[in-house]
Short mmCIF file of C-alpha atoms in Angstrom, two decimals:
data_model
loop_
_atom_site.label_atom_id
_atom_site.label_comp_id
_atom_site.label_asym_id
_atom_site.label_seq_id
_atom_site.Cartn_x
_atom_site.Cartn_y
_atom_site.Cartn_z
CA UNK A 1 50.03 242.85 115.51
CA UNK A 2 48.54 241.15 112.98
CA UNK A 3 49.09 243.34 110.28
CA UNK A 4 52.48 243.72 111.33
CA UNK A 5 53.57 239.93 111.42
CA UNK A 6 51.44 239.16 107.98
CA UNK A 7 53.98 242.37 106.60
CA UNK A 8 57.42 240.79 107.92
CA UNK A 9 56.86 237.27 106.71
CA UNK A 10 55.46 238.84 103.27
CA UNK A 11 58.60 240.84 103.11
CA UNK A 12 60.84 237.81 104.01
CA UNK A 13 59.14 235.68 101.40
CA UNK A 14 59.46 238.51 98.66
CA UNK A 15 63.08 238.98 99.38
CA UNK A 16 63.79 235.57 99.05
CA UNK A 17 61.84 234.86 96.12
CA UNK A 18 63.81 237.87 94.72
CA UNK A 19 67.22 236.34 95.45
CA UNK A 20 65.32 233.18 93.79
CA UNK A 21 64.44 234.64 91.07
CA UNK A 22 68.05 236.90 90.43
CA UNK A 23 70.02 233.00 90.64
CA UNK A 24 67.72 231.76 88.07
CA UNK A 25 67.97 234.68 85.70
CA UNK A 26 71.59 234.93 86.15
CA UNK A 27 72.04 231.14 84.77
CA UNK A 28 69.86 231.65 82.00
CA UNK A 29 71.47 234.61 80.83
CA UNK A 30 74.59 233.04 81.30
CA UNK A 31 73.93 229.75 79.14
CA UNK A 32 72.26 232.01 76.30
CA UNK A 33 75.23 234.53 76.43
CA UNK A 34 77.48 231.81 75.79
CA UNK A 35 74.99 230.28 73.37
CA UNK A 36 74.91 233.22 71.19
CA UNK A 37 78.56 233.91 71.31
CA UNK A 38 79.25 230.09 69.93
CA UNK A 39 76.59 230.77 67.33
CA UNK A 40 78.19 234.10 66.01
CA UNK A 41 81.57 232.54 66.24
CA UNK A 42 80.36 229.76 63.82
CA UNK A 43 78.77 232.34 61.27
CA UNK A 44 82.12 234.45 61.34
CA UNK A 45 80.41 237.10 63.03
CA UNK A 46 82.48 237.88 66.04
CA UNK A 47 83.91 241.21 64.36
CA UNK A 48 80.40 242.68 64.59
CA UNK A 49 79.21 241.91 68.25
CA UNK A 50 78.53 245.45 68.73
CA UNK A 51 75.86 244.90 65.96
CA UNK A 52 74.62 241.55 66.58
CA UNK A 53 74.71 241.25 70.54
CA UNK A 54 72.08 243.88 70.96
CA UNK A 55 68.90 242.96 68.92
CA UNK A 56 69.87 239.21 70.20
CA UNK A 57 69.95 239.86 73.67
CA UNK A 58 67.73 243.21 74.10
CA UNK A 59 64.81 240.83 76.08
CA UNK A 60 66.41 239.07 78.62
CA UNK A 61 64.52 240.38 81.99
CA UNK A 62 66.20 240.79 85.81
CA UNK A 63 69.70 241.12 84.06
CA UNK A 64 71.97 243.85 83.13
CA UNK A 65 74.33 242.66 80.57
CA UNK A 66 77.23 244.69 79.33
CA UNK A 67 79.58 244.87 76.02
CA UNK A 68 82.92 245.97 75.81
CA UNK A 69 83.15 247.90 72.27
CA UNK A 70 86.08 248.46 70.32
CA UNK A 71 86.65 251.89 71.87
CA UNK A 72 87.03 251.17 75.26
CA UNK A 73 83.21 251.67 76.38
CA UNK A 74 80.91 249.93 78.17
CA UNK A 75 77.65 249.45 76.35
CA UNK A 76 74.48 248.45 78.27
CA UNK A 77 72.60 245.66 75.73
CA UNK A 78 69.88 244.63 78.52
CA UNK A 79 67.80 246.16 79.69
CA UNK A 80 66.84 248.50 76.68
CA UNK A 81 64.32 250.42 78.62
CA UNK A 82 64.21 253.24 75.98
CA UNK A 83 63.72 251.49 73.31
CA UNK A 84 60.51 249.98 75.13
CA UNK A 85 58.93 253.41 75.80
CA UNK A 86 57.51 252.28 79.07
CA UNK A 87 58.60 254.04 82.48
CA UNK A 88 59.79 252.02 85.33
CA UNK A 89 56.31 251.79 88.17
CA UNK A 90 57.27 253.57 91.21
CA UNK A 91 58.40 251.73 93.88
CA UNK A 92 59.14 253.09 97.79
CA UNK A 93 62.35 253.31 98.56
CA UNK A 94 62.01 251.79 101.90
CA UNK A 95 60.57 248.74 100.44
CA UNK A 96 63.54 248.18 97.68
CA UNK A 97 65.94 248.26 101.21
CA UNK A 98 63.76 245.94 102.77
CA UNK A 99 63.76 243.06 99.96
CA UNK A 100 66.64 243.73 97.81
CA UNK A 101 68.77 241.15 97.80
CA UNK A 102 72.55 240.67 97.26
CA UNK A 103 73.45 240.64 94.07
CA UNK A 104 76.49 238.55 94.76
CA UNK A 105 76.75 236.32 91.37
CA UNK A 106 78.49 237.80 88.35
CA UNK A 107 79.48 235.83 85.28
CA UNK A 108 82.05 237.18 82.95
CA UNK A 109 82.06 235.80 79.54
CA UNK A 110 85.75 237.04 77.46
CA UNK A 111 85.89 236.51 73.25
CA UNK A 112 88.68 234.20 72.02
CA UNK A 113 91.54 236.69 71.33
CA UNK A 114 90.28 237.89 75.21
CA UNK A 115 89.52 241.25 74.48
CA UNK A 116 85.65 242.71 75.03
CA UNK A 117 83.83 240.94 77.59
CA UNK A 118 80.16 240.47 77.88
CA UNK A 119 79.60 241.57 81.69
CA UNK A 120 76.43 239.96 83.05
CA UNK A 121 74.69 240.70 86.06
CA UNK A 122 71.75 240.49 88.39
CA UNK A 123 68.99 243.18 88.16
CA UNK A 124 66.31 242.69 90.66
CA UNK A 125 64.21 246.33 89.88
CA UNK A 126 61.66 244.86 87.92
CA UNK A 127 61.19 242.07 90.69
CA UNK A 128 60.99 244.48 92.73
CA UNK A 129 58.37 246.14 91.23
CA UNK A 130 55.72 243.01 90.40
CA UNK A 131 56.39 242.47 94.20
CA UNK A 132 55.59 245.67 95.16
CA UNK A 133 52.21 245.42 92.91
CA UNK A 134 51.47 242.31 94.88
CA UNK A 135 51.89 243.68 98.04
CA UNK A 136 50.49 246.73 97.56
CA UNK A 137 47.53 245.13 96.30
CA UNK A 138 47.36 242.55 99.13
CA UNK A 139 47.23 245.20 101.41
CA UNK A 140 44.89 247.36 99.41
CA UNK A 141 42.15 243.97 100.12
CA UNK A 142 43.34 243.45 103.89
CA UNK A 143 42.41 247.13 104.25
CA UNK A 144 39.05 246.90 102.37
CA UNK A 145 38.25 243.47 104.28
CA UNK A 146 39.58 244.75 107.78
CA UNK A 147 37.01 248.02 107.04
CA UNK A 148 34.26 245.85 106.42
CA UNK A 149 34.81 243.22 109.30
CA UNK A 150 35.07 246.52 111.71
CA UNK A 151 31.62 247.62 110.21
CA UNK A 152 29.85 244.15 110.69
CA UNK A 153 31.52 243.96 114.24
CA UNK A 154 30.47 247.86 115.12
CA UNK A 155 26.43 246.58 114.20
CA UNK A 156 26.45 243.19 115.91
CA UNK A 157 28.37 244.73 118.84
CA UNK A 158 25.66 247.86 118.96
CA UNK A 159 23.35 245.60 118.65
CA UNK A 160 24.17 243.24 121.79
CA UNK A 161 26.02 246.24 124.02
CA UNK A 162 23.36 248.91 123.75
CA UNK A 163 20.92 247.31 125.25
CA UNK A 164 23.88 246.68 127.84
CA UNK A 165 24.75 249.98 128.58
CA UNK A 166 20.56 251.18 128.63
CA UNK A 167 20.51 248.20 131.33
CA UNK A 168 23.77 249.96 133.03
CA UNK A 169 22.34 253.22 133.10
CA UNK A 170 18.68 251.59 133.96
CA UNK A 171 20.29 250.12 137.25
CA UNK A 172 22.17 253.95 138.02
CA UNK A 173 18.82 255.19 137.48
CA UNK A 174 17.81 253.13 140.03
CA UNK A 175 20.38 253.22 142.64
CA UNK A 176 19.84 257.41 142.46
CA UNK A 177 16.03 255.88 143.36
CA UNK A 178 14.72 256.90 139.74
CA UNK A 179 12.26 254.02 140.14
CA UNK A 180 10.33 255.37 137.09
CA UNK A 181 13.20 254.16 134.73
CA UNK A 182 12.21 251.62 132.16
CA UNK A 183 14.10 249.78 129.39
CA UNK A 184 12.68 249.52 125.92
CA UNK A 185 12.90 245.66 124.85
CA UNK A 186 15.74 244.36 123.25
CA UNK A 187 15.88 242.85 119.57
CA UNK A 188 18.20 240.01 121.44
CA UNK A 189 16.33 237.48 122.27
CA UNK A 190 18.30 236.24 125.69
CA UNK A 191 18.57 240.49 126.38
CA UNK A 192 14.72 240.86 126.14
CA UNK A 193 14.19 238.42 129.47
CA UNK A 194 16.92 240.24 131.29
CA UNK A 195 14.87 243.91 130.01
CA UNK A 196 11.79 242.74 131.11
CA UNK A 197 12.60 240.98 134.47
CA UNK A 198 14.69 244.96 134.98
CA UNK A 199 11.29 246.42 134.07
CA UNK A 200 9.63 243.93 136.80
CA UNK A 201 11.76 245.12 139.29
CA UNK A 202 11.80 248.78 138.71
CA UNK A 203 8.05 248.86 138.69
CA UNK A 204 7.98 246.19 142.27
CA UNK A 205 10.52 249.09 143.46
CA UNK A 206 8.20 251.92 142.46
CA UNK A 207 5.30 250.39 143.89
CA UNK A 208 7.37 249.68 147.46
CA UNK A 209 8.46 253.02 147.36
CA UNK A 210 5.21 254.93 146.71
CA UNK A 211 4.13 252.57 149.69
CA UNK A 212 6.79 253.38 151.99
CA UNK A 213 5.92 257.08 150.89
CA UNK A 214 2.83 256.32 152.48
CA UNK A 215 4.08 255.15 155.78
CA UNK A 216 6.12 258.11 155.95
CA UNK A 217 3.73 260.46 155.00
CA UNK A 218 1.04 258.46 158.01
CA UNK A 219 4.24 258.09 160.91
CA UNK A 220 4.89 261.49 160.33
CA UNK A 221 1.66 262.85 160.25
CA UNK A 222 0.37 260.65 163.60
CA UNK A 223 4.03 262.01 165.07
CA UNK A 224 2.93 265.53 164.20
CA UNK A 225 -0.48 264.29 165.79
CA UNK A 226 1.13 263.35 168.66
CA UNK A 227 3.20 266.45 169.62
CA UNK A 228 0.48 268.32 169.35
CA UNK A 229 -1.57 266.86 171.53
CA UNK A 230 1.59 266.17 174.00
CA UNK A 231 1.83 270.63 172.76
CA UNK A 232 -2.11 271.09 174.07
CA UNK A 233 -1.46 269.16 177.16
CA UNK A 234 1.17 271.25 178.40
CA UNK A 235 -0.42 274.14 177.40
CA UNK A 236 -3.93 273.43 178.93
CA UNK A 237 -2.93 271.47 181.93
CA UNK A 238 0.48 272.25 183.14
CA UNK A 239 0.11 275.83 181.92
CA UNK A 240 -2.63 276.81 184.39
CA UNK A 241 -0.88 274.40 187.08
CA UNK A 242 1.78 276.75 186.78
CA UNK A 243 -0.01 279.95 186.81
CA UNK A 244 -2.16 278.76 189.73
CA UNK A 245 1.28 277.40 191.72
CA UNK A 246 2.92 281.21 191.00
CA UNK A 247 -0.87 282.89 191.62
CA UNK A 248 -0.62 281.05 195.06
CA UNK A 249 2.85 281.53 195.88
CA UNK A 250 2.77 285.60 195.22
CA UNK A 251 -0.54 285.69 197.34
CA UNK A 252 1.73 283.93 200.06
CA UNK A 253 4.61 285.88 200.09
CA UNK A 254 2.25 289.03 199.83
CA UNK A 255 0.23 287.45 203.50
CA UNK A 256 3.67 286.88 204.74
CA UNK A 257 4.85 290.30 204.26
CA UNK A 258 1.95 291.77 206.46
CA UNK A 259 3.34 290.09 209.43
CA UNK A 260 6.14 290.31 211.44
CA UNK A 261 8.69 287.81 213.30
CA UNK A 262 11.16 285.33 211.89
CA UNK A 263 8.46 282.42 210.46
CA UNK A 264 6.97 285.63 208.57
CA UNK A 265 10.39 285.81 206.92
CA UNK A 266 10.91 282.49 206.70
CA UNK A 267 7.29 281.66 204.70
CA UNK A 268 8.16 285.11 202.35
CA UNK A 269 11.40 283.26 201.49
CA UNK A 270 10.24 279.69 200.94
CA UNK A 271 7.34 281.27 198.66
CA UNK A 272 10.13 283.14 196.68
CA UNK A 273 11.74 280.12 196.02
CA UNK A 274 8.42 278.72 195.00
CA UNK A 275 8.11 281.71 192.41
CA UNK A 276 11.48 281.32 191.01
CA UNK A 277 10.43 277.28 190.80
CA UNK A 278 7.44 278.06 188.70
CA UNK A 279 9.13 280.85 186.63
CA UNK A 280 11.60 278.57 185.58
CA UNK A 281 9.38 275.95 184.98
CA UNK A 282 6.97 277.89 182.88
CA UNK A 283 10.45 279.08 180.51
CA UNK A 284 10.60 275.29 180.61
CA UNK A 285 7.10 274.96 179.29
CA UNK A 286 7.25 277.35 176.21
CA UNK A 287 10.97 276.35 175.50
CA UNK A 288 8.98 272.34 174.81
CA UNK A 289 5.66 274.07 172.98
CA UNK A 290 8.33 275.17 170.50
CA UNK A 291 10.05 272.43 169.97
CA UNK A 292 7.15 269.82 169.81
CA UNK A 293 4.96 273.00 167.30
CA UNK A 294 6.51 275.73 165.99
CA UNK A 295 4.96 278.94 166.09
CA UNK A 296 1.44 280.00 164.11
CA UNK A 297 2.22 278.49 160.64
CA UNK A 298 0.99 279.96 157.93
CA UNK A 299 -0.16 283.47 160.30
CA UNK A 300 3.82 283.93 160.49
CA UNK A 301 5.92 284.30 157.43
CA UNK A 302 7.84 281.29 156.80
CA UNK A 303 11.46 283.44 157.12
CA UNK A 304 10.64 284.63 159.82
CA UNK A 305 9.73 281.20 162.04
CA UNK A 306 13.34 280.04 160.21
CA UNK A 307 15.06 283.27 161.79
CA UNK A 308 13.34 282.55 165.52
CA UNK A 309 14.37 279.27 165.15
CA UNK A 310 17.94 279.80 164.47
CA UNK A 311 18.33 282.62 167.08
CA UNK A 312 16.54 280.42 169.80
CA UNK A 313 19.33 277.44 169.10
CA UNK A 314 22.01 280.16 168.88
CA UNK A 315 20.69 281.22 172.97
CA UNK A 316 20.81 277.85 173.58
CA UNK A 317 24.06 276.86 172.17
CA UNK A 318 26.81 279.88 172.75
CA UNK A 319 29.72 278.06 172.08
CA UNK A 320 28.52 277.42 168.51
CA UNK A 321 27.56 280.17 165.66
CA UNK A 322 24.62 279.90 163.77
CA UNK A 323 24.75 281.90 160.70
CA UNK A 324 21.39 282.24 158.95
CA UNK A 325 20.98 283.29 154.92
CA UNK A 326 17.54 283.37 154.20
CA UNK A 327 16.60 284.45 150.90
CA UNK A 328 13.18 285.90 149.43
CA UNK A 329 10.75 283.13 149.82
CA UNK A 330 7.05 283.13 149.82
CA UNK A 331 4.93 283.35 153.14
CA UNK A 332 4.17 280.32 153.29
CA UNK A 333 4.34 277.25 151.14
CA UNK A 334 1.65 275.03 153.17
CA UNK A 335 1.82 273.62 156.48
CA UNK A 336 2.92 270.04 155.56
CA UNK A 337 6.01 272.00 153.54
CA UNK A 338 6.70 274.51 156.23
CA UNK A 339 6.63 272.07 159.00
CA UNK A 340 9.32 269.97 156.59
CA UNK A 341 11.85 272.47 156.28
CA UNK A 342 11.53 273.76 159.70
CA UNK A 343 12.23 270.21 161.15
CA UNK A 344 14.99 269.74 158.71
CA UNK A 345 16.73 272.67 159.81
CA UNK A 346 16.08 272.07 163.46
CA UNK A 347 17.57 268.18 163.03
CA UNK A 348 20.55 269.39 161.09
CA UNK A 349 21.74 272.02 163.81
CA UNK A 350 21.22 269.44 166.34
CA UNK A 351 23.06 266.90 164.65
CA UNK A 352 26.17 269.24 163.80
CA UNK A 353 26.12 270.28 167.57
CA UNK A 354 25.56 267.37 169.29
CA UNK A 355 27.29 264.72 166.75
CA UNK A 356 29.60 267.17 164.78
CA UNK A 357 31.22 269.09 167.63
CA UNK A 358 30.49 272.38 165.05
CA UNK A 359 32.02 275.84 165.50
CA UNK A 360 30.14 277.04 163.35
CA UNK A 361 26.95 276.29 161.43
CA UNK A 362 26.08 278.11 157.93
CA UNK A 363 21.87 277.86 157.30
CA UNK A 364 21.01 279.45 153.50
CA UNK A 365 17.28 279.27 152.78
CA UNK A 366 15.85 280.15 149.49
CA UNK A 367 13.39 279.58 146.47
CA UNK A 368 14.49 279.21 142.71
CA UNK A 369 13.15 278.85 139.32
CA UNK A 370 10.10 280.94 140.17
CA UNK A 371 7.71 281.30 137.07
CA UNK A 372 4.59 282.49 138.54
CA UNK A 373 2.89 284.52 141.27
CA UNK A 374 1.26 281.85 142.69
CA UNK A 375 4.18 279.81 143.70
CA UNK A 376 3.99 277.60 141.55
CA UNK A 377 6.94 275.92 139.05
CA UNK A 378 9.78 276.26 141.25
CA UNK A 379 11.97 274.68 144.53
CA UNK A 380 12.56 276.18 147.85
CA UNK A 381 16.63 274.87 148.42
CA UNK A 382 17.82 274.75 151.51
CA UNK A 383 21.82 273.90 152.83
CA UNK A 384 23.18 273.62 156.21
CA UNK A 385 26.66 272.98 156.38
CA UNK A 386 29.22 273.40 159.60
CA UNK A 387 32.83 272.77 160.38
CA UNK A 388 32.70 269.92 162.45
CA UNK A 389 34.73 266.97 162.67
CA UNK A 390 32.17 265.35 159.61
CA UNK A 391 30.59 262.12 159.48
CA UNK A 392 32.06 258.40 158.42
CA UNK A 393 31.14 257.30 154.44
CA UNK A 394 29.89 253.74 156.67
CA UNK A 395 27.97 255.94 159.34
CA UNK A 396 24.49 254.41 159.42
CA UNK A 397 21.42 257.06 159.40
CA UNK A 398 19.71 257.63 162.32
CA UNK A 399 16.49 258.23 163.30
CA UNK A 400 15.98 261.73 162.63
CA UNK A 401 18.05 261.97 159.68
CA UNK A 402 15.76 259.08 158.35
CA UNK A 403 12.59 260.91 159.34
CA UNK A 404 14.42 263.88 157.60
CA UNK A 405 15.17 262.54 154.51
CA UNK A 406 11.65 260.22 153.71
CA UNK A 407 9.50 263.63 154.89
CA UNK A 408 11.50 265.33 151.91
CA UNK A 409 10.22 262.38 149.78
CA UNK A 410 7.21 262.61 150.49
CA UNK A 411 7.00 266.00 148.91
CA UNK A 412 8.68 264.69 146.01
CA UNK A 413 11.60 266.70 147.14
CA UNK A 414 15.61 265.29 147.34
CA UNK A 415 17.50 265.53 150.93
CA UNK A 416 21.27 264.27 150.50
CA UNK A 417 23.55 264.53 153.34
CA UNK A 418 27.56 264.91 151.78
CA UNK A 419 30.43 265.85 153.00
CA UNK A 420 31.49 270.00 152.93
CA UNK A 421 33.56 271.61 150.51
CA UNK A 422 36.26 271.99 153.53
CA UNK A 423 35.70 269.51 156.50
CA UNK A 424 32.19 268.49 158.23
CA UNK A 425 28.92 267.94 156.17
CA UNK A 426 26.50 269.53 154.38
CA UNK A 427 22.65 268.90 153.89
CA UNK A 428 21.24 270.04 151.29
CA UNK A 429 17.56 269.87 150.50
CA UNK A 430 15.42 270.68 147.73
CA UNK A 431 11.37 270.38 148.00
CA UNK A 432 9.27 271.30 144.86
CA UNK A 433 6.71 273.56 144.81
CA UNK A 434 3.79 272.14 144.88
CA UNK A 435 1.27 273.42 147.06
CA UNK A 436 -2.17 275.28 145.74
CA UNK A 437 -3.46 278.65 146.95
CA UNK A 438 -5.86 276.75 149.52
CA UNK A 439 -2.60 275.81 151.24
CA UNK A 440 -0.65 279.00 150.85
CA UNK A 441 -3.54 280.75 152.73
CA UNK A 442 -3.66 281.23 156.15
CA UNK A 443 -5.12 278.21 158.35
CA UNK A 444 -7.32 279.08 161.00
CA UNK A 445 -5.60 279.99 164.10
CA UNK A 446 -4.98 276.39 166.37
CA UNK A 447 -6.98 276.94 169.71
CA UNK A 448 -3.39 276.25 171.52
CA UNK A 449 -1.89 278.97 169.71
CA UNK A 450 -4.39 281.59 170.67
CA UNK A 451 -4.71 280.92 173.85
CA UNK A 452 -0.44 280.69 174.49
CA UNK A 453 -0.41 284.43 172.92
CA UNK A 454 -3.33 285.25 175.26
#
């Protein structure tokens, strides 16, 4: 805009000086037109003006001045631009419409017997062309000057932004919880404090979360504690209450059907019932041993614990299918890993059952980026998504998809919980591969375990 309004008033100013200029020249040539003729006249030499006008009047500038010769032909005296040798500078044609003004003056100047005028008029070209020089030029510097202010502007403005935009993609860094991030200090002296105090924080952040990792990694581990010892008490107290209360029962109803008479009947029935009682309570029994500890971990390949787990939800659940996609994955990946995804998986099908209202519920289970026989330099990446009616952006986490999500994290794994490409939500997990080969070997069978299989 600036450019453009400096342009118009130079314009305006150039077209007026022209006009200026084209009045002034006229009058001048005018007086020493009339000058010269008086002076010929008194040296008798008006017979010869087609000889003597010329060389007198050759150099007047921003005129045009024409002689009437004896033949009838009009004779141009000024300007002589051949006799100069010098060609005319170019000059745009838009720019002579622009400024050229209008040429509106013209002074006739007729001999005494009235015959061949001297026409004069204006002639703004060469004007034209000094202003078209200037401007040119001008613009030529406002160019130059306009290049170099962008320059000093692009290095003072990199200099004061970039540390900006590091600080802008510091604090992404750590809203994604890249509490690692760090700034490099800034040149700027009022930018340095705010890099350093960002620095402060990140590392305060790091430090809570490698704490909080902690917790985690203790709650989940005295949780784990606990359902296994709530696991061993059902299996060592109410499982040979059960046996004993089903042992007893049959040994009734087998008394009962040695003897005869209605109460025989009646006692055979009653310890049926009994039976049935204990029956269901022992499916009861094993249905909570597997939920609080899944099968032998690390004895059992990993796929195939994933593949009992999903079929014993599907029993449980008809109304809702459970597709499983389980990939090639090593047999185990440690217990604190195994026992992560299997809990993950178990909590998402829950959640899209219970919360979701889910038709249907997609589980794909597999292991990337493998470098290595030992199972080592890679992720296991899991996704459950479903169909069902989704979850709210404001919908706080609960419980278990907390518990979810920080036992990922404590693997140094990523849990993120988004909505599906076509309605409900998807969870999609990722958990490095970390574990050595002490872990990826077989633990020692759990006492519980051995003795539920016996």
């Amino acid at each position: 805009m600036a450019a453009l309004i400096a342009a118009a008033v130079s314009i305006l100013n150039t077209r007026t000086a022209t006009k200026v200029e084209m009045d002034a020249s006229l009058e001048v040539a005018e007086r020493f037109v009339d000058v010269t003729l008086k002076d010929l006249g008194s040296q008798g030499k008006l017979d010869r003006l087609d000889e003597e006008l010329p060389p007198l009047l050759k150099h007047l500038r921003h005129v045009r001045i024409m002689f009437m010769s004896e033949s009838g032909q009009l004779a141009i005296i000024s300007p002589n631009n051949g006799a100069s040798g010098v060609s005319k500078p170019y000059v745009p044609s838009w720019f002579v419409a622009l400024v050229h003004p209008e040429v509106v003056q013209r002074s006739v100047r007729l001999l005494p017997d009235g015959e061949h005028p001297v026409i004069i008029l204006g002639e703004p070209a060469d004007e034209i062309a000094e202003a078209w020089q200037d401007f040119s030029s001008l613009a030529l510097i406002w160019l130059a000057i306009n290049a170099i202010v962008l320059v000093v502007l692009y290095l003072v403005l990199r200099r004061v932004l970039d540390p900006l935009a590091s600080l802008s993609k510091g604090m992404h860094q750590l809203e994604d919880g890249e509490y690692e991030a760090r700034l490099p200090p800034s040149k700027v002296k009022e930018l340095s404090v705010i890099t350093g105090r960002f620095n402060t924080l990140a590392s305060a952040l790091n430090v809570a979360r490698e704490e909080n990792e902690r917790l985690y990694r203790q709650l989940i581990n005295v949780q784990e504690a606990e359902r296994r010892a709530i696991a061993n008490e059902l299996h060592d107290e109410a499982g040979p209450c059960l046996f004993g209360i089903a042992a007893n029962a049959s040994s009734i109803q087998t008394t009962a059907g040695q003897l005869s008479g209605d109460k025989a009947t009646k006692i055979s029935s009653r310890a049926g019932e009994i039976l049935s009682i204990a029956d269901r309570l022992k499916a009861m029994n094993r249905a909570l041993l597997k939920k609080l500890r899944p099968g032998p971990l690390g004895q059992v390949k990993l796929a195939d614990l994933i593949v009992e787990l999903t079929a014993r939800m599907q029993s449980s659940h008809p109304d809702t299918q459970i597709h499983t996609e389980v990939g090639p994955l090593a047999k185990s990946y440690g217990e604190t890993a195994d026992l992560t995804i299997y809990r993950c998986i178990q909590e998402a099908i829950t959640n899209a059952i219970r919360h979701g209202e889910a038709q249907n519920v997609s589980v794909k289970l597999e292991e990337r980026n493998r470098t290595n026989g030992g199972g080592d330099g890679g992720d296991v990446r899991l996704i459950v998504s479903d169909d069902g009616k989704g979850m709210a952006p404001a919908t706080p986490k609960g419980f278990g998809l907390t518990t979810m999500t920080e036992r990922v994290r404590s693997l140094g794994g990523v849990c993120t919980i988004e909505k599906a490409e076509s309605k409900g939500v998807a969870v999609r997990v990722e958990i490095p591969i970390k574990q050595t080969k002490k872990e990826t070997a077989a633990p020692a069978r759990a006492p519980e375990l051995v003795r539920e299989r016996a």
